[in-house]
CSV table of C-alpha atoms in Angstrom, one decimal:
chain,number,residue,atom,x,y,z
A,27,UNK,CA,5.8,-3.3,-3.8
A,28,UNK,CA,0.7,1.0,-1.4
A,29,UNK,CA,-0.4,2.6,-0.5
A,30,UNK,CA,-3.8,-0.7,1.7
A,31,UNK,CA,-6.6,0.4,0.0
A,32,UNK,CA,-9.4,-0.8,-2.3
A,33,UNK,CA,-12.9,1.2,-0.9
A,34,UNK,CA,-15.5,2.0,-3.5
A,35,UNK,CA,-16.1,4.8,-3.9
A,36,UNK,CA,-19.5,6.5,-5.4
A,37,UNK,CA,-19.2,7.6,-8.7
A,38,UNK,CA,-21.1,10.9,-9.3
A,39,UNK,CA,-21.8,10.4,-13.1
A,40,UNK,CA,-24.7,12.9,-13.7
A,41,UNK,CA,-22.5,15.3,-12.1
A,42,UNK,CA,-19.9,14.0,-14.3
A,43,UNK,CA,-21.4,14.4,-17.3
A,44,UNK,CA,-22.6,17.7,-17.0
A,45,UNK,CA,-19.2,18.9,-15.6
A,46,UNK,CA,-16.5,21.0,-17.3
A,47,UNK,CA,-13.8,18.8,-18.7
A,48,UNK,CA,-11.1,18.3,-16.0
A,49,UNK,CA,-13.8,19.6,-13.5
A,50,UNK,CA,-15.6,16.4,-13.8
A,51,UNK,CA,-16.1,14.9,-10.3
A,52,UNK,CA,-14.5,11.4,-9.9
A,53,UNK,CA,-15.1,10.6,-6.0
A,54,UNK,CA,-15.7,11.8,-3.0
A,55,UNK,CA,-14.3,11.4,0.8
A,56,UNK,CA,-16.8,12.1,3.1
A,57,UNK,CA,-18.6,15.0,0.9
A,58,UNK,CA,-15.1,16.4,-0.3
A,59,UNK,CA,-15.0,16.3,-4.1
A,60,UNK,CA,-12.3,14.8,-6.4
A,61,UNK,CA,-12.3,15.8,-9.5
A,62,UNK,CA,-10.7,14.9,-12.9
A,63,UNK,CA,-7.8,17.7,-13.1
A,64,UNK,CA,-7.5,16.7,-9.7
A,65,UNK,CA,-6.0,13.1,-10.3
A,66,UNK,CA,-4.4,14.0,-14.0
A,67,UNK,CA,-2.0,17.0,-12.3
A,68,UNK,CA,-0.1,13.9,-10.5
A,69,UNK,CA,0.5,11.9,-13.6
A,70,UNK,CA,3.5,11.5,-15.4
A,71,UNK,CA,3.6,13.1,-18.9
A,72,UNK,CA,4.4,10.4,-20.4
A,73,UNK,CA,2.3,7.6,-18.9
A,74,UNK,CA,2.6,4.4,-20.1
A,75,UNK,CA,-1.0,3.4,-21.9
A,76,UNK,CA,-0.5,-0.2,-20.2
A,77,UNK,CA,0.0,0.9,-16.6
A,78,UNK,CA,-2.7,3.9,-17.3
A,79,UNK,CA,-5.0,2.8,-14.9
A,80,UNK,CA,-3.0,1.4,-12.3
A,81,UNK,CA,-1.3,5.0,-12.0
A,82,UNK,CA,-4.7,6.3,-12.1
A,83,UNK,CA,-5.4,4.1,-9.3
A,84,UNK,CA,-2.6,5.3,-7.2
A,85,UNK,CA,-2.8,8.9,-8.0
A,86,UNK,CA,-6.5,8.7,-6.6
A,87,UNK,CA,-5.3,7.0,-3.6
A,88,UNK,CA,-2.7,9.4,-2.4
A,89,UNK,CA,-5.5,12.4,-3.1
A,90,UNK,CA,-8.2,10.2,-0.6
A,91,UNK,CA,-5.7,9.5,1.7
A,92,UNK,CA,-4.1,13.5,1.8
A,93,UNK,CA,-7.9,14.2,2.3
A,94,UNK,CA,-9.0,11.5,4.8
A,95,UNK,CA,-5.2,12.7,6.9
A,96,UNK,CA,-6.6,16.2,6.9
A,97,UNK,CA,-10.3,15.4,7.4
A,98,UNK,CA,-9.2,13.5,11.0
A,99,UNK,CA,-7.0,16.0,12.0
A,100,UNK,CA,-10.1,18.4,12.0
A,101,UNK,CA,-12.3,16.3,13.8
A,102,UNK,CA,-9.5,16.0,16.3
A,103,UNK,CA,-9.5,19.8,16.6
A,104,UNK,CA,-5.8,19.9,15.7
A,105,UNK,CA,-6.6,23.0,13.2
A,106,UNK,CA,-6.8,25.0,17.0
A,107,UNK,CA,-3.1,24.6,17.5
A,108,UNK,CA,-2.1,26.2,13.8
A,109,UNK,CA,-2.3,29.6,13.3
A,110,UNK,CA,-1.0,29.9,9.5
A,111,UNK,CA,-3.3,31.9,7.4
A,112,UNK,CA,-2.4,29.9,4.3
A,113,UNK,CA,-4.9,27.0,4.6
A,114,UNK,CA,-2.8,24.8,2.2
A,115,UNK,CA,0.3,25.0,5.0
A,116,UNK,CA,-2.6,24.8,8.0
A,117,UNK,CA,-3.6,21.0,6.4
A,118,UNK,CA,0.2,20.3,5.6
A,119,UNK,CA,0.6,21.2,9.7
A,120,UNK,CA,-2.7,19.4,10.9
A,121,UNK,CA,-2.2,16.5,8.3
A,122,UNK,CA,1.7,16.1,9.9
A,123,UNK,CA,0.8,16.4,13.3
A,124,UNK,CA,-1.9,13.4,12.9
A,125,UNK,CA,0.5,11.3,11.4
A,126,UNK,CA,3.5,12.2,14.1
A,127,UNK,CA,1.0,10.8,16.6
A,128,UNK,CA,-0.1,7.2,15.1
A,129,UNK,CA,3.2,6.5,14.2
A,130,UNK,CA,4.9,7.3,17.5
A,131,UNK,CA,5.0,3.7,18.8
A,132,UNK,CA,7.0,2.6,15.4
A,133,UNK,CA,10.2,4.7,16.8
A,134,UNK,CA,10.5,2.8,19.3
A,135,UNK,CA,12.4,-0.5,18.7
A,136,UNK,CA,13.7,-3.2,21.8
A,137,UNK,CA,16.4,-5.5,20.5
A,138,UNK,CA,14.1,-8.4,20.0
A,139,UNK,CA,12.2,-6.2,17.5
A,140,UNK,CA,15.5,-5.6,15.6
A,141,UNK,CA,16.6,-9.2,15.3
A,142,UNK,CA,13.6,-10.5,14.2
A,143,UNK,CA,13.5,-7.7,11.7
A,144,UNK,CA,17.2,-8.7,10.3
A,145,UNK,CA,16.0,-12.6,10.8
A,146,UNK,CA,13.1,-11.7,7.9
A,147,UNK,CA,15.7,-9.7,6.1
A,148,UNK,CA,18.0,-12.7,5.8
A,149,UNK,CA,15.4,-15.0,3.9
A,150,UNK,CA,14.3,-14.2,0.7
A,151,UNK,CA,11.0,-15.4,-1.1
A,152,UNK,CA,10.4,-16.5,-5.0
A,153,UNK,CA,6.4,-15.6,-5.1
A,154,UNK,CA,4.3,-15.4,-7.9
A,155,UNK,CA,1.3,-12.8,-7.9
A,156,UNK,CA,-1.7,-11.7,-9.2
A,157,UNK,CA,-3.1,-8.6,-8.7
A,158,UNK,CA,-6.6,-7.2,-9.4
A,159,UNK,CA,-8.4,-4.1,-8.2
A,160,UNK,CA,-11.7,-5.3,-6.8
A,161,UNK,CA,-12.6,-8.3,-4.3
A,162,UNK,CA,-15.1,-9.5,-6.3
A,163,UNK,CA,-12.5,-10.8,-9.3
A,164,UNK,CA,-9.6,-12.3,-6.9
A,165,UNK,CA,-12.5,-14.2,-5.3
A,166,UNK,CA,-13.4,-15.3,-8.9
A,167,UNK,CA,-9.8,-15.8,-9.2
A,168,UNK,CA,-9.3,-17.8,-6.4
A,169,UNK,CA,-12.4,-20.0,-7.2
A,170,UNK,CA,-10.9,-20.6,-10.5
A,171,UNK,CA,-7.6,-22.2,-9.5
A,172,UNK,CA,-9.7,-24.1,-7.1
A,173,UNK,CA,-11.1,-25.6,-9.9
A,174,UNK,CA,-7.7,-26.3,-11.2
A,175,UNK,CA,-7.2,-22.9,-13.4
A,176,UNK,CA,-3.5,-22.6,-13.7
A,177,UNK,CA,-1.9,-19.8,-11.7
A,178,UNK,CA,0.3,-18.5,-14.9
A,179,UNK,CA,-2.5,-17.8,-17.2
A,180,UNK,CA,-4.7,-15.9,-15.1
A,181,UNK,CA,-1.7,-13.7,-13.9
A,182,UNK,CA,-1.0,-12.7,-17.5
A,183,UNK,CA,-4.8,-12.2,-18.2
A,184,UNK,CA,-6.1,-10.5,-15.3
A,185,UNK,CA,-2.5,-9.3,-12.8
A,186,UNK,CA,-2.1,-5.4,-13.2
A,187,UNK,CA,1.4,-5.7,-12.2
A,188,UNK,CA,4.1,-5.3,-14.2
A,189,UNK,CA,5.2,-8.7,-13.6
A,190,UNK,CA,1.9,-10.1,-15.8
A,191,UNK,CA,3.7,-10.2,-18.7
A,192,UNK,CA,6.2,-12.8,-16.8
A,193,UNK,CA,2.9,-14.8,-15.7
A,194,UNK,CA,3.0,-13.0,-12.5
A,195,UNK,CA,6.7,-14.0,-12.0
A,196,UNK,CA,8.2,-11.5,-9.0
A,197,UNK,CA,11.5,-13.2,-8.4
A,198,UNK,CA,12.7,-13.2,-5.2
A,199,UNK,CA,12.1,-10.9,-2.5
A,200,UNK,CA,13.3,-10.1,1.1
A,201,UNK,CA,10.4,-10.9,3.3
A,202,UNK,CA,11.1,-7.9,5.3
A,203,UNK,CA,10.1,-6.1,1.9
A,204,UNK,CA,6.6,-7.6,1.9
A,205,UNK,CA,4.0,-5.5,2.8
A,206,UNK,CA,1.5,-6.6,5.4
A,207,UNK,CA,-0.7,-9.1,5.2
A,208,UNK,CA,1.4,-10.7,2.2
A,209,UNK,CA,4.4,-11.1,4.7
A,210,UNK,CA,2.5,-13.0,7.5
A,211,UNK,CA,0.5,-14.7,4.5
A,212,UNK,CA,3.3,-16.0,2.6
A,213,UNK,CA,5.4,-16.8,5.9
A,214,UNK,CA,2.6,-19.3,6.2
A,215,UNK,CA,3.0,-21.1,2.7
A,216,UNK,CA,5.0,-23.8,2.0
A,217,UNK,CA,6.2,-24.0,-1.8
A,218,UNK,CA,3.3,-24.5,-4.5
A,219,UNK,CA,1.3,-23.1,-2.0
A,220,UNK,CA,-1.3,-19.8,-2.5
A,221,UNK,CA,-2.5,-17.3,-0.4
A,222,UNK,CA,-6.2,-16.3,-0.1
A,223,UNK,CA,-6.5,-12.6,-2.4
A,224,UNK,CA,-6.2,-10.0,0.9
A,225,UNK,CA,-5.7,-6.3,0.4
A,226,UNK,CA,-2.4,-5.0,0.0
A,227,UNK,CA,-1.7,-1.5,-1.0
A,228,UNK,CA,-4.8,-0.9,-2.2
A,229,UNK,CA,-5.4,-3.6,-5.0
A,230,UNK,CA,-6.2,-7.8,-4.3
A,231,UNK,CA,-3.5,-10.0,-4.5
A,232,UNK,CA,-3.4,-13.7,-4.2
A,233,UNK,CA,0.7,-15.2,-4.3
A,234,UNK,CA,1.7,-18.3,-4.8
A,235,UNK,CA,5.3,-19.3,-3.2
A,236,UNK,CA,7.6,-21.2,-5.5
A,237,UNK,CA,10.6,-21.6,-2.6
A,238,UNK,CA,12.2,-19.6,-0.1
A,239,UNK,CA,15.7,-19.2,0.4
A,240,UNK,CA,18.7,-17.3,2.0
A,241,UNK,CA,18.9,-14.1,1.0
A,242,UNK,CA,21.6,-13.8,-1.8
A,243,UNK,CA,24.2,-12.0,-1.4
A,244,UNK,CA,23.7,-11.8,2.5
A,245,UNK,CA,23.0,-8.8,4.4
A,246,UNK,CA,25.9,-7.4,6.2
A,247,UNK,CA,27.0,-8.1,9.8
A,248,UNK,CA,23.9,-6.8,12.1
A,249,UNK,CA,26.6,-4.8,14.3
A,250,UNK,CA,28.1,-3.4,11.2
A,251,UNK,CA,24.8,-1.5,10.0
A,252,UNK,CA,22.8,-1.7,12.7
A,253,UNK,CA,22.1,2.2,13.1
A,254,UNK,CA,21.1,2.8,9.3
A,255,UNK,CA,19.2,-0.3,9.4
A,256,UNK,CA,17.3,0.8,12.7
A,257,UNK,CA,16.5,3.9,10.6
A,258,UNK,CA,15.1,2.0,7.8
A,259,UNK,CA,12.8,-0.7,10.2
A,260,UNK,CA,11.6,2.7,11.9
A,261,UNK,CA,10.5,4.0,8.8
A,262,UNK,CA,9.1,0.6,7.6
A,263,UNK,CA,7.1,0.8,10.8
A,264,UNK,CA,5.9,3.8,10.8
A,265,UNK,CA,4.3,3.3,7.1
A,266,UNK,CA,2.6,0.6,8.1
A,267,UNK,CA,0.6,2.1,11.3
A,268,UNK,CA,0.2,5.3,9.0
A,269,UNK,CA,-1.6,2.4,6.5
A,270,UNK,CA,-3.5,0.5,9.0
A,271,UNK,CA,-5.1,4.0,10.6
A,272,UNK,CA,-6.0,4.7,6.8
A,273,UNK,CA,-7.5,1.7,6.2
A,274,UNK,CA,-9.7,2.0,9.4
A,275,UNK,CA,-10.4,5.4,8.4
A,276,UNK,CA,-11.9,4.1,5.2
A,277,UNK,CA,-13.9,1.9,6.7
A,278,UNK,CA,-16.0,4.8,8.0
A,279,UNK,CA,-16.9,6.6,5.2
């Protein structure tokens, strides 16, 4: 299963066009320019043609969100406590340091966060999804299967997800492994039951649950992997406030 994150940003086409190739500007984050070359030295070499845009998408997203870390660490004045002359290791410090303080509260775990953690770990959902880069289509989307559109067609016309080709057919998942708001939103569904499209790693997804079940095979014992899987929940946490302080970063720009 993103990097929340679906802002618009301007596109600076008559600085594109007059650009050299690979210098042609893309975006920008609060004045900072993205360019072409930028976003093509993080692709694969062989990138598949049908998931082009999607890892075009992504690559983007990490660059914005590298750039948006670094831009908030300034404006903090975090770049006084560096003294590196290198300013690519001074952003790596600043960008660190930022992200060491909005994820502090996701090391620290009571029991009850634990349990409740293993609890979503042991139920495992069958969903189906679509999902679509702008707001604007999943609401069309969503109006459509209001209107009785079947779920299955429009996932194989419109989904960007690999799982398209299966008419948006994900199998079944841990609910632990769902990423905020799908989690809470499919906790809510009963089966043949759809979400509304939210936000979720940066594209629109609406998910329909087809059943829920216990996860199979079972997790181990809680007291037999409890320190590994304390680990793990920490790191879960700390993603998601590092994704939630992004998103309310780009809702500034």
């Amino acid at each position: 299963m993103r990097h929340p994150f679906l802002l618009v940003f301007g596109l600076l086409a008559a600085l594109a066009c007059s650009a050299p190739p690979g210098r042609k500007v893309v975006a920008t984050v609060n004045g900072e320019a993205i360019s072409a070359a930028d976003v093509a030295s993080l692709l694969p070499r062989n990138l598949d043609p049908t998931r082009a845009d999607t890892v075009k998408k992504q690559a983007l997203d990490g660059i914005i969100a590298r750039k948006l870390f670094a831009q908030e660490a300034k404006r903090e004045g975090m770049e006084k406590d560096v003294a590196y002359e290198v300013e690519e290791e001074q952003k790596a410090l600043m960008e660190q340091r930022l992200y060491d303080t909005i994820t502090a509260t996701g090391n620290r775990l009571t029991d009850d966060d634990v349990r409740a953690a293993y609890k979503l770990l042991q139920t495992e959902a069958h969903l189906k999804l679509i999902s679509v880069p702008d707001e604007s289509l999943a609401d069309r989307l969503a109006a459509e299967l209001d209107r009785g559109a079947t779920f299955e067609s429009l996932a194989v016309r419109y989904s960007r997800r690999p799982s398209a080709i299966k008419a948006g057919d994900e199998g079944f998942t841990p609910l632990l492994d769902l990423k905020e708001p799908l989690r809470t939103g499919v906790m809510a569904l009963g089966p043949g039951e759809r979400t509304k499209p939210m936000s979720v790693e940066g594209m629109w997804q609406i998910a329909l649950l087809v059943e829920t079940r216990p996860t199979t095979p079972p997790p181990p014992p809680l007291d037999s992997i409890r320190p590994e899987f304390e680990a793990q929940l920490k790191q879960l946490r700390r993603r998601e406030l590092a994704d939630d302080y992004l998103a309310k970063l780009r809702q500034r720009l």
